[in-house]
Amino acid sequence: MRLSKLYMPTLREDPQDAEIASHKYLLRAGMIRKTASGIYTYLPLGYRSIRKIENIVREEMDNAGAMEILMSAIQPAEIWRESGRWDKFGPEMFKLKDRNDREFCLGPTAEEYFTTLIRDEVKSYKDFPLNLYQIQTKYRDEKRPRFGINRAREFSMKDAYTFDTSEENLDIAYMNMYRAYENIFDRLTLDYKIVEGDNGAMGGTGSHEFIALSETGEGVIVYSPSGKFGATEEKAPVKYNLPETEIEKEIEKVNTPNTKTIDEVAEFLNVEKKKCAKAIDLIIEGEPVLVFIPGDRELNMAKLISYTAAPEHEIRMMEDEEILNIKSYPGYTGPKDIDARIIVDKSLTDMKNLVIGSNEDEYHYINANFGRDFKGEVVEDLLLVQEGDLVPGTDEKYEFARGIEVGNIFKLGTKYSKSLGATFLDENGKEKYFVMGSYGVGITRSVTAIIEQNHDENGIIWPLSVAPYEAIVTIVNVKNEEQVRLGEKIYNDLKKKGVEVLLDDRRDRAGVKFKDRDLIGIPLRITCGKKSADNIVEYSTRREMVNMEITAGEAINNILEEIENK
Ligand code: ATP
Ligand code: MG
């Protein structure tokens, strides 16, 4: 492709709203353009990289025995109603109606769609296992679209679904996909960790997330230094460090003016923060719920969601007025004598003589004890992991890292086959539910993860496997006949050898060409400059930026070798 013909609207300046490198460089390199919040157009260079990622994913899925199909991006509401997720998905789902008022959504994922596709046709145990996938645009009306195509409202996802006859066979299918995912992210050359995930709204019995490490990632993961255990922050179990046990003292109401925070009350009463019960005042599905955890910790919302089974969009903090409505007082909510659902982290029930809010302004109780003074639903672990926590069952401290979730695999079990009535007959003619798994790769998000891990101050540094073009030939001065002659010859030779090559034949100044070349990040480069008459070129690579003056033939060979070895 000739740059003189290529649509590549590069920008000199950093776009205002681009917070992270991938967003900034994709815009500046003329690879994407924004249409609306979280909605993008992929331009020629950007789209080539996306298609390369797609092809890697496709090859690895095909190798793993998955079969590609393509379902509509528009899905009928009925199947989502049947599974119960039409309402559960909440405001993240783009819903629409046709001219006859029939309801649809733009698919945010496709568990229901795949299950109902095969449920009436796959009837015998002999038809299993089955592994189907698609690479399809997905739609989620994200609360906070950010970072360009990293968290978009329209994005490309590969989603696969496996169907098996038993949990054991699901385990086999799951491990097969797990390995395929390792191959995919290895080929994308990502530096990633595989951690246990929270099943969340998806349901099921287990999951792993593939997290591309990056300081700009929205996800936090924790892992043991030995590498034996890793989990997302949401999933990570916390073993709370209990204080020494004491004998129960007499409960007492004490005056505690201006102590609405844990820090204030702990200081005022001169007690450890951990012994002051922290209240999180929530409205869950319209009902008041007070959650209590030790005062030195934060609530893990994912664990609470998993316990209550309430959808995330149905959970919010209480307004002050709502706290007054339950006859309590903001900053002084407590679990004793109150008309609300009370949920208590187990650790608080193992501690004696707690400080709790009295539900009255300026008063707390001291020496409050679970069972004797207050009651509630006890949940094993509602705590967010924090620095210093031990990996349960070991004496290793968790290590923390940030990253971008590029893939997620789930053991769904029979959750969807049950709700959607998908059954088969086993060897003995007995009716059983399909046992399912689902497996997602963020195709367009992977582009951003690759760039986050591969860039410098001048632009993108594409790995060869996903670069929009493998090589670029730059003619420094298009008015010089020798340079043009040599540049055209190298370009044609490389094309003949099957190399994906760009020719910079633009009339621009050399400085502009070099800047653009760095920005768009093509890995292998040949520059035809002053020594062109002698058949001498500069050969360089984007990553190392070393320049070599060698003959055109040698430079071509270098490129062929690099591609051969990729
Ligand atoms: P997140 O936690 O980042 O919102 P998710 O867990 O909801 O993602 P999944 O349902 O697991 O996402 O979807 C499978 C994959 O699709 C994710 O691992 C991610 O790579 C990609 N993905 C999900 N949401 C988006 C989005 N808004 N924009 C781009 N890619 C996305
Ligand atoms: Mg996920």
XYZ file of C-alpha atoms and ligand atoms in Angstrom:
598
model
C 0.000 0.000 0.000
C 1.236 3.466 -0.868
C 1.008 6.059 1.864
C 0.135 8.617 -0.822
C -3.091 6.654 -1.307
C -3.731 5.393 2.232
C -6.423 6.987 4.355
C -4.409 7.646 7.502
C -5.432 10.957 9.056
C -2.665 11.341 11.658
C -2.817 14.061 14.298
C 0.146 16.072 15.555
C -1.399 16.947 18.929
C -2.610 14.686 21.715
C -6.407 14.525 21.712
C -7.878 16.180 24.796
C -9.977 13.378 26.255
C -7.439 10.587 25.739
C -6.189 9.548 29.169
C -4.095 6.516 28.286
C -1.461 5.770 25.632
C -3.518 3.327 23.578
C -6.446 5.728 23.267
C -4.152 8.623 22.392
C -2.073 6.759 19.820
C -5.002 4.999 18.138
C -6.522 8.427 17.532
C -3.272 10.157 16.616
C -2.169 7.376 14.267
C -5.451 7.695 12.373
C -6.549 4.190 13.358
C -9.876 4.957 15.021
C -12.342 7.829 15.169
C -15.033 8.485 17.729
C -18.665 8.643 16.625
C -20.277 9.052 20.042
C -19.323 8.176 23.595
C -17.993 4.600 23.514
C -18.776 4.183 19.823
C -15.971 4.126 17.287
C -15.088 3.685 13.635
C -12.043 1.598 12.836
C -9.986 3.177 10.048
C -7.823 1.201 7.590
C -4.699 0.716 9.738
C -6.596 0.076 12.953
C -8.972 -2.329 11.287
C -6.099 -4.357 9.821
C -4.725 -4.963 13.324
C -8.165 -5.891 14.598
C -8.570 -8.401 11.772
C -5.181 -9.898 12.590
C -6.231 -10.412 16.185
C -9.488 -11.920 14.952
C -7.569 -14.332 12.764
C -5.292 -15.452 15.578
C -8.337 -16.040 17.751
C -10.092 -17.843 14.897
C -7.128 -20.131 14.225
C -6.785 -21.073 17.874
C -10.519 -21.672 18.238
C -10.535 -23.861 15.125
C -7.487 -25.762 16.454
C -9.347 -26.339 19.703
C -12.229 -27.925 17.816
C -14.624 -24.997 18.095
C -16.823 -24.262 15.079
C -17.469 -20.731 13.886
C -20.988 -19.525 13.291
C -22.482 -16.042 13.146
C -25.623 -15.098 14.994
C -27.453 -11.817 14.704
C -26.426 -8.883 16.866
C -30.177 -8.426 17.442
C -31.665 -10.878 19.919
C -35.338 -11.405 20.807
C -36.400 -10.352 24.306
C -38.235 -13.643 24.969
C -35.108 -15.740 25.415
C -33.732 -13.211 27.911
C -37.043 -13.209 29.743
C -36.958 -17.009 29.891
C -33.529 -17.010 31.528
C -34.482 -14.148 33.834
C -31.739 -11.840 32.589
C -33.921 -9.317 30.691
C -34.350 -7.341 33.910
C -31.183 -8.512 35.645
C -28.932 -7.062 32.975
C -30.488 -3.713 33.707
C -29.513 -0.417 32.114
C -26.421 -1.908 30.507
C -28.596 -3.570 27.881
C -29.531 -1.669 24.728
C -33.198 -2.479 24.215
C -35.282 -1.781 21.128
C -38.675 -2.435 19.579
C -39.633 -3.200 16.015
C -42.581 -1.561 14.205
C -44.933 -4.161 15.691
C -43.787 -3.406 19.231
C -41.896 -6.655 19.502
C -38.964 -6.266 21.895
C -35.330 -7.006 21.124
C -31.919 -6.170 22.473
C -28.540 -5.580 20.907
C -26.661 -8.595 22.247
C -24.313 -7.866 25.157
C -23.359 -11.589 25.212
C -25.104 -14.699 23.893
C -25.583 -17.530 26.423
C -29.349 -17.530 25.854
C -29.058 -17.247 22.103
C -26.653 -20.187 21.718
C -28.578 -22.370 24.151
C -31.907 -21.807 22.407
C -30.242 -22.272 19.005
C -29.436 -25.899 19.727
C -31.894 -26.885 22.437
C -34.546 -28.230 20.063
C -32.098 -29.919 17.718
C -29.505 -31.560 19.912
C -31.347 -34.347 21.666
C -29.010 -37.301 22.149
C -25.870 -37.817 24.237
C -24.276 -38.904 20.926
C -24.392 -35.302 19.687
C -21.968 -34.129 22.375
C -19.499 -32.552 22.965
C -20.280 -29.407 21.011
C -18.222 -26.232 20.850
C -19.523 -23.249 18.867
C -18.216 -19.714 18.602
C -18.696 -16.432 16.820
C -16.816 -13.188 16.396
C -19.573 -10.632 16.654
C -20.125 -7.026 17.654
C -21.452 -6.733 21.214
C -23.367 -3.872 22.770
C -23.301 -2.732 26.387
C -24.509 0.644 27.502
C -21.612 0.997 29.946
C -22.081 3.389 32.845
C -18.684 4.858 32.163
C -17.309 4.302 28.663
C -13.603 5.119 28.916
C -10.211 4.800 27.377
C -11.435 4.700 23.772
C -12.105 1.179 22.561
C -10.923 -0.301 25.878
C -14.312 0.168 27.516
C -16.638 0.888 24.638
C -20.394 0.572 24.232
C -20.001 -1.228 20.901
C -17.079 -3.650 20.691
C -15.958 -6.859 19.057
C -15.943 -10.022 21.155
C -15.233 -13.621 20.333
C -17.689 -15.668 22.333
C -17.665 -19.458 22.474
C -20.043 -21.885 24.172
C -19.442 -25.525 24.995
C -22.135 -28.117 25.576
C -21.415 -31.366 27.376
C -23.188 -34.265 29.035
C -21.586 -34.034 32.483
C -19.542 -31.853 34.822
C -16.489 -34.048 34.142
C -16.800 -33.491 30.418
C -17.263 -29.776 31.013
C -13.965 -29.809 32.922
C -12.258 -31.298 29.870
C -13.854 -28.750 27.518
C -12.944 -25.938 29.904
C -9.275 -26.930 30.137
C -9.149 -27.269 26.361
C -10.369 -23.664 26.018
C -8.071 -22.503 28.820
C -5.109 -23.778 26.781
C -6.444 -22.221 23.585
C -6.602 -18.904 25.454
C -2.987 -19.267 26.544
C -2.052 -19.815 22.886
C -4.034 -16.758 21.816
C -2.522 -14.363 24.329
C 0.963 -15.798 23.766
C 0.580 -15.116 20.061
C -0.597 -11.592 20.806
C 2.686 -11.384 22.786
C 0.843 -10.049 25.828
C 2.352 -10.141 29.302
C -0.614 -11.579 31.203
C -1.700 -13.454 34.287
C -4.493 -15.999 34.614
C -6.497 -15.572 37.809
C -9.659 -16.941 39.351
C -12.612 -14.688 38.672
C -15.933 -13.922 40.245
C -18.820 -15.479 38.295
C -20.989 -12.454 38.996
C -24.016 -11.911 36.781
C -22.954 -14.776 34.536
C -23.643 -17.416 37.198
C -22.073 -20.856 37.228
C -19.447 -22.590 39.269
C -16.012 -21.240 38.366
C -14.172 -18.853 36.097
C -10.776 -17.543 35.079
C -9.829 -14.127 33.824
C -6.920 -13.419 31.512
C -5.451 -10.118 32.627
C -2.927 -8.190 30.517
C -0.701 -6.464 33.053
C -0.797 -2.685 32.824
C -0.724 0.168 35.291
C -3.572 1.755 33.339
C -5.810 -1.307 33.734
C -9.108 -0.953 35.549
C -8.810 -4.390 37.120
C -6.865 -5.229 40.269
C -5.560 -8.747 40.731
C -3.822 -10.394 43.662
C -1.570 -13.425 43.613
C 0.733 -15.394 45.842
C 4.442 -14.730 45.340
C 4.954 -18.440 44.610
C 2.478 -18.073 41.760
C 0.267 -20.880 43.066
C -2.779 -18.695 43.597
C -4.169 -15.700 41.753
C -7.571 -14.028 41.765
C -9.285 -10.822 40.858
C -9.703 -8.358 43.697
C -13.447 -9.128 43.655
C -12.882 -12.851 44.066
C -9.884 -12.878 46.465
C -10.725 -14.536 49.787
C -9.799 -12.617 52.926
C -8.844 -14.302 56.164
C -9.484 -11.604 58.715
C -6.858 -11.167 61.399
C -8.896 -11.355 64.632
C -7.758 -9.655 67.836
C -7.303 -11.707 70.996
C -10.577 -12.763 72.480
C -11.950 -11.004 75.580
C -14.720 -11.595 78.061
C -17.997 -9.887 77.274
C -18.577 -6.633 79.128
C -21.785 -4.789 79.918
C -23.188 -2.878 76.897
C -23.348 0.867 77.455
C -24.623 3.853 75.473
C -22.098 6.685 75.406
C -22.140 10.242 74.152
C -19.899 10.590 71.073
C -20.413 14.036 69.503
C -19.080 14.685 65.985
C -17.963 11.122 65.353
C -19.602 10.215 62.090
C -16.584 8.408 60.663
C -14.750 5.337 61.928
C -11.578 7.391 62.372
C -13.397 9.951 64.507
C -15.188 7.465 66.742
C -12.091 5.264 67.184
C -10.054 8.279 68.226
C -12.745 9.730 70.473
C -13.290 6.442 72.336
C -9.655 5.423 72.084
C -10.417 1.975 70.672
C -8.914 0.115 67.730
C -10.632 0.836 64.410
C -11.210 -2.869 63.807
C -13.496 -3.020 66.845
C -15.750 -0.242 65.564
C -18.401 -1.797 63.349
C -18.502 0.029 60.022
C -22.006 0.421 58.616
C -22.648 0.470 54.885
C -26.186 1.802 54.456
C -27.717 0.447 51.271
C -30.934 0.182 49.361
C -31.032 -3.215 47.677
C -33.939 -3.838 45.322
C -35.835 -1.059 47.053
C -35.342 -2.356 50.616
C -33.077 -0.882 53.319
C -30.082 -3.102 54.082
C -27.356 -2.336 56.614
C -24.087 -4.203 56.126
C -21.522 -4.310 58.947
C -17.817 -5.044 58.638
C -14.783 -4.285 60.834
C -13.921 -0.576 60.840
C -10.450 -1.103 59.393
C -11.746 -2.756 56.218
C -13.612 -2.007 52.990
C -16.690 -3.841 51.730
C -16.241 -6.060 48.681
C -19.352 -5.269 46.649
C -18.944 -8.335 44.416
C -19.088 -10.618 47.460
C -22.214 -8.858 48.692
C -23.782 -9.185 45.236
C -22.938 -12.842 45.162
C -24.527 -13.314 48.610
C -27.702 -11.319 47.970
C -28.025 -12.351 44.304
C -29.289 -8.818 43.621
C -28.255 -7.235 40.311
C -25.625 -4.530 40.683
C -27.865 -1.806 39.278
C -30.376 -2.558 42.052
C -27.873 -1.625 44.769
C -27.184 1.952 45.857
C -26.192 3.937 48.933
C -29.024 5.233 51.131
C -29.826 8.939 51.080
C -29.739 10.718 54.466
C -33.499 11.017 54.331
C -33.886 7.275 53.893
C -31.683 6.691 56.923
C -33.956 8.981 58.951
C -36.955 7.070 57.578
C -35.771 3.847 59.208
C -35.484 5.797 62.473
C -31.725 5.946 62.425
C -29.287 8.813 62.018
C -26.681 9.376 59.266
C -23.212 8.557 60.583
C -24.661 6.688 63.561
C -26.369 3.684 61.967
C -26.044 0.507 63.989
C -27.367 -3.078 63.973
C -29.268 -2.901 67.292
C -33.046 -2.293 67.432
C -33.514 -1.220 63.859
C -36.113 -2.052 61.260
C -33.901 -3.057 58.349
C -32.250 -6.134 56.945
C -28.941 -6.599 58.779
C -25.988 -8.385 57.162
C -22.876 -8.929 59.286
C -19.424 -10.028 58.206
C -18.480 -13.166 60.126
C -15.361 -11.530 61.613
C -17.531 -9.156 63.675
C -19.336 -12.089 65.245
C -15.977 -13.502 66.379
C -14.962 -10.264 68.128
C -16.065 -9.113 71.567
C -17.024 -5.710 72.917
C -17.585 -3.789 69.714
C -18.446 -0.157 69.169
C -21.653 0.153 67.151
C -23.818 3.078 66.109
C -26.882 3.681 68.292
C -29.136 4.973 65.485
C -29.305 8.244 67.442
C -27.349 11.419 66.760
C -24.158 11.735 68.849
C -24.384 8.320 70.555
C -22.682 4.951 70.134
C -22.869 1.745 72.096
C -19.678 0.303 73.497
C -19.189 -3.351 74.477
C -21.787 -4.565 72.008
C -21.691 -8.286 71.274
C -23.227 -10.230 68.417
C -26.011 -12.573 69.485
C -26.521 -10.901 72.832
C -26.981 -7.263 71.722
C -27.638 -7.452 68.013
C -28.442 -10.062 65.374
C -28.285 -10.390 61.630
C -27.470 -12.600 58.691
C -23.856 -13.725 59.051
C -21.785 -13.943 55.868
C -18.447 -15.714 55.836
C -16.391 -13.103 53.973
C -17.544 -9.722 52.687
C -14.163 -8.026 52.799
C -12.082 -6.428 50.086
C -8.547 -7.756 50.047
C -5.908 -5.260 51.156
C -2.126 -4.876 51.346
C -0.740 -7.188 54.046
C -3.466 -9.864 53.814
C -2.318 -13.475 53.701
C -3.235 -15.916 50.977
C -5.578 -18.257 52.922
C -3.964 -21.516 53.900
C -0.438 -20.101 53.523
C 1.813 -17.595 55.244
C 2.450 -15.764 51.971
C 1.300 -12.178 51.623
C -0.767 -11.300 48.565
C 0.981 -9.318 45.849
C -1.053 -6.764 43.916
C -1.047 -5.791 40.236
C -3.237 -3.876 37.830
C -4.342 -5.076 34.454
C -6.788 -5.161 31.574
C -9.229 -8.075 31.347
C -8.780 -9.386 27.822
C -10.441 -12.765 28.259
C -12.829 -14.516 30.608
C -13.898 -18.152 30.703
C -16.787 -19.555 32.736
C -18.046 -22.906 33.867
C -21.769 -22.294 33.638
C -22.917 -25.772 34.588
C -26.664 -26.147 34.073
C -27.674 -22.569 34.891
C -28.834 -21.704 31.363
C -29.918 -25.172 30.259
C -32.193 -25.336 33.298
C -33.737 -21.912 32.919
C -34.142 -22.419 29.174
C -35.200 -26.055 29.341
C -32.363 -27.491 27.228
C -32.204 -31.247 27.716
C -30.922 -34.407 26.028
C -31.388 -38.135 26.553
C -28.426 -39.965 28.098
C -27.271 -43.568 27.426
C -30.112 -44.878 29.568
C -32.747 -42.751 27.919
C -32.887 -40.443 30.902
C -33.527 -36.729 30.333
C -30.677 -34.474 31.479
C -29.690 -30.817 31.224
C -26.804 -29.681 28.978
C -23.706 -28.785 30.979
C -22.292 -25.574 29.575
C -19.278 -23.284 29.499
C -18.841 -19.844 27.957
C -15.659 -18.186 26.822
C -15.032 -14.566 25.787
C -12.130 -12.664 24.240
C -12.269 -8.913 23.855
C -10.957 -8.501 20.312
C -10.988 -4.715 20.192
C -9.974 -4.419 23.850
C -6.940 -6.610 23.082
C -5.707 -3.926 20.683
C -5.597 -1.483 23.571
C -3.831 -3.958 25.871
C -1.194 -4.610 23.216
C -0.546 -0.887 22.780
C -0.464 -0.243 26.536
C 2.340 -2.800 26.721
C 4.059 -1.753 23.491
C 4.662 1.956 23.001
C 7.125 4.733 23.718
C 6.955 8.532 23.679
C 6.866 8.534 19.869
C 4.038 6.109 19.296
C 3.008 2.478 18.975
C 5.495 -0.407 18.759
C 3.459 -3.188 17.141
C 4.442 -6.788 17.696
C 4.919 -8.356 14.265
C 1.980 -10.738 14.743
C -0.627 -7.969 14.882
C 1.003 -4.986 13.149
C -1.233 -3.497 10.441
C 1.720 -3.883 8.061
C 4.941 -5.744 8.733
C 7.302 -3.381 6.950
C 7.561 0.175 5.656
C 9.834 1.540 2.953
C 10.441 5.280 3.217
C 11.604 7.317 0.251
C 13.239 10.286 1.960
C 12.961 12.654 -1.014
C 10.508 11.807 -3.799
C 12.137 14.371 -6.095
C 15.280 12.245 -6.191
C 15.056 9.698 -9.004
C 17.529 7.226 -7.520
C 15.661 7.161 -4.227
C 12.348 6.638 -5.970
C 13.743 3.919 -8.217
C 15.262 1.989 -5.297
C 12.266 2.497 -3.002
C 9.841 1.235 -5.666
C 12.048 -1.762 -6.399
C 12.334 -2.803 -2.738
C 8.603 -2.255 -2.265
C 7.792 -4.474 -5.239
C 10.293 -7.139 -4.223
C 8.868 -7.311 -0.719
C 5.308 -7.481 -2.020
C 6.278 -10.329 -4.330
C 7.669 -12.198 -1.332
C 4.309 -11.828 0.393
C 5.428 -9.181 2.879
C 2.727 -6.763 4.031
C 4.506 -3.545 3.195
C 3.839 0.172 3.074
C 5.669 2.564 0.766
C 5.993 6.134 1.986
C 5.980 7.897 -1.390
C 4.446 11.135 -0.072
C 5.787 14.555 -0.970
C 6.164 15.477 2.685
C 9.362 16.472 4.455
C 11.561 13.654 5.782
C 10.832 14.733 9.377
C 7.096 14.265 8.896
C 7.607 10.838 7.379
C 9.845 9.677 10.206
C 7.431 10.983 12.850
C 4.465 9.234 11.237
C 6.454 6.049 10.861
C 7.231 5.962 14.568
C 3.670 6.902 15.462
C 2.003 4.115 13.466
C 4.599 1.702 14.792
C 5.398 -0.521 11.782
C 8.000 -3.016 13.090
C 10.474 -3.358 10.160
C 11.756 -0.397 8.185
C 13.879 0.451 5.198
C 14.873 4.047 4.413
C 16.012 5.014 0.916
C 18.076 8.159 1.278
C 21.296 9.740 0.005
C 23.131 6.472 -0.733
C 20.384 5.057 -2.924
C 22.518 5.362 -6.066
C 24.946 2.910 -4.435
C 22.128 0.532 -3.524
C 22.703 1.298 0.185
C 19.719 1.773 2.524
C 19.111 2.227 6.221
C 17.517 -0.759 7.857
C 15.950 -0.353 11.292
C 13.390 -1.881 13.606
C 10.768 0.150 15.447
C 11.403 -1.490 18.794
C 15.172 -1.264 19.000
C 15.504 1.867 16.824
C 18.991 0.834 15.731
C 20.029 1.907 12.252
C 22.198 -0.171 9.965
C 23.539 0.928 6.611
C 23.407 -2.145 4.420
C 22.610 -3.073 0.832
C 19.007 -3.227 -0.298
C 19.312 -6.987 -0.740
C 20.580 -7.482 2.801
C 17.797 -5.320 4.188
C 15.176 -7.338 2.327
C 16.703 -10.540 3.673
C 16.612 -9.172 7.216
C 12.919 -8.478 6.852
C 12.191 -11.911 5.424
C 14.131 -13.498 8.262
C 12.289 -11.549 10.942
C 8.944 -12.562 9.468
C 10.078 -16.158 9.150
C 11.031 -16.206 12.853
C 7.959 -14.425 14.221
P -15.539 -5.735 32.479
O -15.411 -6.379 33.829
O -14.265 -5.149 31.967
O -16.719 -4.830 32.342
P -16.899 -8.088 31.730
O -16.346 -9.024 32.732
O -18.225 -7.506 31.925
O -15.833 -6.927 31.463
P -17.263 -10.284 29.887
O -18.725 -10.386 29.955
O -16.416 -11.259 30.601
O -16.830 -8.787 30.286
O -16.878 -10.199 28.333
C -15.814 -10.924 27.717
C -14.702 -10.000 27.258
O -15.208 -8.926 26.464
C -13.998 -9.300 28.393
O -13.015 -10.136 28.955
C -13.409 -8.085 27.705
O -12.170 -8.410 27.106
C -14.411 -7.763 26.626
N -15.253 -6.609 27.017
C -16.233 -6.590 27.946
N -16.794 -5.368 28.046
C -16.159 -4.590 27.126
C -16.293 -3.226 26.722
N -17.195 -2.430 27.278
N -15.477 -2.756 25.746
C -14.563 -3.556 25.168
N -14.389 -4.852 25.506
C -15.170 -5.375 26.461
Mg -15.449 -10.695 32.512
